[in-house]
Short mmCIF file of C-alpha atoms in Angstrom, two decimals:
data_model
loop_
_atom_site.label_atom_id
_atom_site.label_comp_id
_atom_site.label_asym_id
_atom_site.label_seq_id
_atom_site.Cartn_x
_atom_site.Cartn_y
_atom_site.Cartn_z
CA MET A 24 150.40 260.10 119.25
CA ILE A 25 150.46 257.03 117.04
CA ASP A 26 148.73 257.64 113.72
CA VAL A 27 148.13 254.29 111.99
CA LYS A 28 146.20 256.01 109.24
CA MET A 29 149.35 258.01 108.31
CA TRP A 30 151.35 254.75 108.29
CA GLY A 31 148.98 253.45 105.62
CA ARG A 32 149.15 256.73 103.70
CA ALA A 33 152.98 256.66 103.78
CA LEU A 34 152.95 253.07 102.45
CA GLU A 35 150.61 254.11 99.65
CA GLN A 36 152.09 257.43 98.46
CA MET A 37 154.69 260.11 99.22
CA PRO A 38 152.67 262.73 101.09
CA ARG A 39 153.46 266.44 101.28
CA LEU A 40 153.50 267.79 104.85
CA SER A 41 153.94 271.13 106.57
CA GLN A 42 156.37 271.64 109.44
CA SER A 43 153.54 271.50 112.00
CA GLU A 44 152.07 268.32 110.48
CA TRP A 45 155.51 266.67 110.50
CA GLN A 46 156.13 267.53 114.15
CA ALA A 47 152.82 265.95 115.11
CA LEU A 48 153.78 262.57 113.62
CA ASP A 49 154.99 259.56 115.61
CA PRO A 50 158.53 258.18 114.94
CA VAL A 51 157.29 255.27 112.80
CA ALA A 52 155.29 257.56 110.52
CA LYS A 53 158.33 259.87 110.22
CA TRP A 54 160.56 256.94 109.30
CA LEU A 55 158.10 255.60 106.69
CA ILE A 56 157.86 259.02 105.05
CA ALA A 57 161.61 259.80 105.26
CA CYS A 58 162.64 256.54 103.62
CA ARG A 59 159.91 256.66 100.93
CA ALA A 60 158.30 253.45 102.16
CA SER A 61 155.73 253.44 99.34
CA VAL A 62 158.40 252.16 96.89
CA LEU A 63 159.51 249.35 99.19
CA PHE A 64 156.72 247.21 97.74
CA MET A 65 158.93 246.43 94.75
CA THR A 66 161.49 244.92 97.11
CA PHE A 67 158.84 242.97 99.03
CA THR A 68 157.60 241.58 95.68
CA ALA A 69 161.13 240.49 94.68
CA ALA A 70 161.62 238.62 97.94
CA ALA A 71 158.11 237.14 97.61
CA LEU A 72 158.95 235.85 94.11
CA GLY A 73 162.18 234.23 95.41
CA GLY A 74 160.17 232.69 98.25
CA LEU A 75 157.55 231.31 95.86
CA MET A 76 160.25 229.72 93.75
CA ALA A 77 161.75 228.13 96.87
CA TRP A 78 158.32 226.92 97.99
CA ARG A 79 157.81 225.39 94.53
CA ALA A 80 161.16 223.58 94.98
CA GLY A 81 160.09 222.32 98.43
CA SER A 82 162.63 224.47 100.34
CA PHE A 83 160.55 227.21 101.93
CA GLN A 84 161.22 228.22 105.56
CA TRP A 85 159.21 231.00 107.17
CA ASP A 86 161.94 232.26 109.56
CA LEU A 87 164.57 232.55 106.77
CA TRP A 88 162.09 234.18 104.37
CA LEU A 89 160.89 236.75 106.92
CA ALA A 90 164.48 237.69 107.79
CA THR A 91 165.29 237.96 104.08
CA VAL A 92 162.36 240.15 103.11
CA LEU A 93 162.78 242.43 106.12
CA GLY A 94 166.53 242.65 105.58
CA LEU A 95 166.09 243.59 101.94
CA MET A 96 163.42 246.19 102.73
CA PHE A 97 165.53 247.81 105.41
CA ALA A 98 168.52 247.78 103.02
CA HIS A 99 166.35 249.50 100.32
CA ALA A 100 165.17 252.01 102.94
CA THR A 101 168.82 252.68 103.83
CA ASN A 102 169.61 253.32 100.19
CA ASN A 103 166.71 255.76 99.87
CA LEU A 104 167.92 257.71 102.92
CA LEU A 105 171.50 257.74 101.62
CA ASN A 106 170.25 258.88 98.22
CA ASP A 107 168.54 261.90 99.76
CA TYR A 108 171.53 262.69 101.97
CA THR A 109 174.10 262.40 99.14
CA ASP A 110 172.10 264.46 96.66
CA SER A 111 171.31 267.08 99.30
CA ARG A 112 174.96 267.45 100.28
CA ARG A 113 176.03 267.65 96.65
CA GLY A 114 173.45 270.40 96.01
CA VAL A 115 171.43 268.33 93.55
CA ASP A 116 168.11 268.58 95.41
CA LYS A 117 168.13 272.36 95.69
CA ASP A 118 166.07 274.83 93.64
CA ASN A 119 162.82 272.80 93.43
CA TYR A 120 164.45 269.79 91.83
CA TYR A 121 162.17 266.85 90.91
CA ARG A 122 162.82 264.95 94.15
CA ASN A 123 161.35 267.88 96.14
CA GLN A 124 158.25 268.04 93.97
CA TYR A 125 156.88 264.51 94.42
CA GLY A 126 157.25 264.03 98.16
CA VAL A 127 158.74 265.12 101.47
CA HIS A 128 162.49 265.63 101.48
CA VAL A 129 163.24 265.80 105.18
CA LEU A 130 166.59 267.54 104.78
CA GLU A 131 165.73 270.00 102.05
CA ASP A 132 162.38 270.83 103.71
CA GLY A 133 164.13 271.43 107.05
CA LEU A 134 162.05 268.76 108.83
CA MET A 135 165.13 267.07 110.30
CA ASN A 136 168.64 268.26 111.08
CA GLU A 137 171.57 266.07 110.09
CA ARG A 138 171.94 264.59 113.57
CA GLN A 139 168.32 263.44 113.64
CA PHE A 140 168.62 262.15 110.09
CA TRP A 141 171.70 260.08 110.89
CA ARG A 142 169.92 258.49 113.83
CA TYR A 143 167.18 257.28 111.48
CA LEU A 144 169.76 256.17 108.90
CA GLY A 145 171.93 254.41 111.48
CA ALA A 146 169.02 252.49 112.97
CA THR A 147 167.72 251.46 109.53
CA ALA A 148 171.14 250.26 108.36
CA ALA A 149 171.77 248.43 111.66
CA ILE A 150 168.57 246.42 111.33
CA ALA A 151 169.46 245.45 107.76
CA LEU A 152 172.96 244.38 108.86
CA LEU A 153 171.71 242.40 111.86
CA LEU A 154 169.21 240.49 109.75
CA GLY A 155 171.85 239.86 107.08
CA GLY A 156 174.31 238.67 109.72
CA TRP A 157 171.75 236.22 111.13
CA LEU A 158 171.13 234.84 107.64
CA ILE A 159 174.88 234.38 107.10
CA VAL A 160 175.07 232.32 110.28
CA GLN A 161 172.03 230.26 109.34
CA ARG A 162 172.85 229.58 105.69
CA SER A 163 176.55 230.47 105.05
CA GLY A 164 177.73 229.58 101.51
CA LEU A 165 177.21 232.55 99.14
CA THR A 166 175.10 234.46 101.62
CA LEU A 167 178.02 236.65 102.73
CA GLU A 168 178.95 237.45 99.09
CA LEU A 169 175.33 238.33 98.28
CA MET A 170 175.16 240.63 101.29
CA LEU A 171 178.40 242.35 100.37
CA ALA A 172 177.16 242.84 96.80
CA GLY A 173 173.96 244.37 98.17
CA ALA A 174 175.94 246.64 100.50
CA PHE A 175 178.02 247.85 97.52
CA PHE A 176 174.90 248.93 95.62
CA VAL A 177 173.34 250.51 98.75
CA LEU A 178 176.44 252.63 99.30
CA PHE A 179 177.41 253.52 95.77
CA TYR A 180 174.19 253.63 93.70
CA THR A 181 173.56 257.35 94.23
CA TRP A 182 177.22 258.20 93.58
CA PRO A 183 179.04 257.32 91.43
CA LEU A 184 176.86 254.69 89.66
CA LYS A 185 173.84 256.90 88.92
CA TYR A 186 176.11 259.72 87.74
CA TYR A 187 177.78 257.64 85.03
CA GLY A 188 174.96 255.72 83.38
CA LEU A 189 175.27 252.65 85.65
CA GLY A 190 172.24 253.23 87.86
CA GLU A 191 169.74 251.58 85.56
CA PRO A 192 171.85 248.42 84.92
CA ALA A 193 172.43 248.27 88.70
CA VAL A 194 168.68 248.21 89.33
CA LEU A 195 168.28 245.37 86.82
CA LEU A 196 170.91 243.33 88.68
CA VAL A 197 169.72 244.21 92.19
CA TRP A 198 165.98 243.59 91.72
CA GLY A 199 166.71 240.53 89.59
CA PRO A 200 169.52 238.08 90.40
CA LEU A 201 170.52 239.72 93.70
CA MET A 202 167.10 240.04 95.35
CA VAL A 203 165.02 237.30 93.67
CA GLY A 204 167.92 234.91 93.09
CA GLY A 205 169.42 235.74 96.47
CA SER A 206 166.14 235.14 98.29
CA TYR A 207 165.83 231.77 96.57
CA TYR A 208 169.43 230.90 97.44
CA VAL A 209 168.99 231.69 101.16
CA LEU A 210 165.92 229.44 101.31
CA ALA A 211 167.02 226.63 99.00
CA GLY A 212 170.76 226.65 99.69
CA GLU A 213 171.65 226.57 95.99
CA TRP A 214 171.83 228.89 93.02
CA SER A 215 169.34 228.35 90.21
CA ALA A 216 169.87 229.37 86.58
CA ASP A 217 166.10 229.14 85.96
CA VAL A 218 165.34 231.49 88.90
CA THR A 219 168.02 233.89 87.63
CA TRP A 220 166.36 234.16 84.17
CA ILE A 221 162.92 234.60 85.74
CA SER A 222 164.29 237.23 88.09
CA LEU A 223 165.45 239.34 85.11
CA VAL A 224 161.92 239.36 83.72
CA PHE A 225 160.63 240.68 87.07
CA ALA A 226 163.51 243.19 87.34
CA LEU A 227 162.44 244.82 84.09
CA GLY A 228 159.56 246.29 86.13
CA PRO A 229 161.62 248.30 88.66
CA THR A 230 164.13 249.12 85.92
CA THR A 231 161.38 250.54 83.71
CA VAL A 232 160.11 252.63 86.65
CA LEU A 233 163.55 254.14 87.17
CA PHE A 234 164.23 254.52 83.45
CA GLY A 235 160.95 256.40 82.99
CA LYS A 236 161.63 258.61 86.02
CA HIS A 237 165.08 259.50 84.72
CA THR A 238 163.72 260.15 81.25
CA ASP A 239 161.11 262.59 82.61
CA LYS A 240 163.80 264.60 84.39
CA LEU A 241 166.42 264.17 81.67
CA ALA A 242 166.93 267.90 81.09
CA ALA A 243 167.27 268.67 84.79
CA ASP A 244 169.79 265.87 85.31
CA ARG A 245 171.82 266.99 82.32
CA HIS A 246 171.90 270.52 83.72
CA LYS A 247 173.25 269.16 87.01
CA SER A 248 175.82 266.89 85.27
CA ILE A 249 174.08 263.68 86.35
CA HIS A 250 174.67 261.37 83.39
CA THR A 251 171.94 258.79 83.84
CA LEU A 252 171.44 256.32 81.00
CA PRO A 253 168.56 258.40 79.51
CA VAL A 254 170.84 261.48 79.55
CA ILE A 255 173.49 259.48 77.66
CA LEU A 256 171.04 257.93 75.16
CA GLY A 257 168.85 261.00 74.61
CA GLU A 258 165.07 261.32 75.05
CA ARG A 259 163.93 259.61 71.84
CA ALA A 260 166.08 256.52 72.30
CA SER A 261 165.21 256.38 76.00
CA ARG A 262 161.45 256.35 75.30
CA HIS A 263 161.97 253.60 72.74
CA ALA A 264 163.95 251.68 75.35
CA ILE A 265 161.14 252.06 77.89
CA ALA A 266 158.57 250.77 75.36
CA GLY A 267 160.93 247.85 74.61
CA MET A 268 161.24 246.96 78.30
CA LEU A 269 157.46 247.11 78.78
CA CYS A 270 156.97 244.77 75.85
CA ALA A 271 159.69 242.45 77.15
#
């Protein structure tokens, strides 16, 4: 049975569910919860900012923008699913790790087996690739390079980038020049230095979110040999960095 109310709940937060509650959900609700859809708003906002910049420059096209925003959101959802799969297989998410505390982890909670999980992951990645391929045909130029750069971060953010202090800089680049600047490029057909600088200001938001999250679980990550930037810098320096990014 379709539960539109649960769709809204999954877009607003990361709900905790029992096995029976999970089994009663429709496929869309399961997908929204599994891919942590509530955080996709940051990606929508990045594409919206790129679209506004293109509209300001007189280059906005609805079909290109809709394909861009949906492609980016499905790519982000793919990354979230891969993140959970990679950390689950590496044993990171076991023993009540932070990821299991703030929302459903479909693998660790036994709500999906790997075969079911890979069907969700494959469908999500396929939609992102199809939309990206259509944009390459429509716009060409740097669109292929931007898509390949995005694919690199989707595939390798969780490991090895996050494990060696490169996850936070990656988020700054992805939610800034790659998403905002890339959205603008697809619509306007040219790269803009002004949009790139503005994109970095926006990207400080998602980067601060991640930096704060990694600082809060600094001790747990250090114990599991995950050397995020806060683990490398230490708690005091990390909290100063977060304050600095908020002020910036």
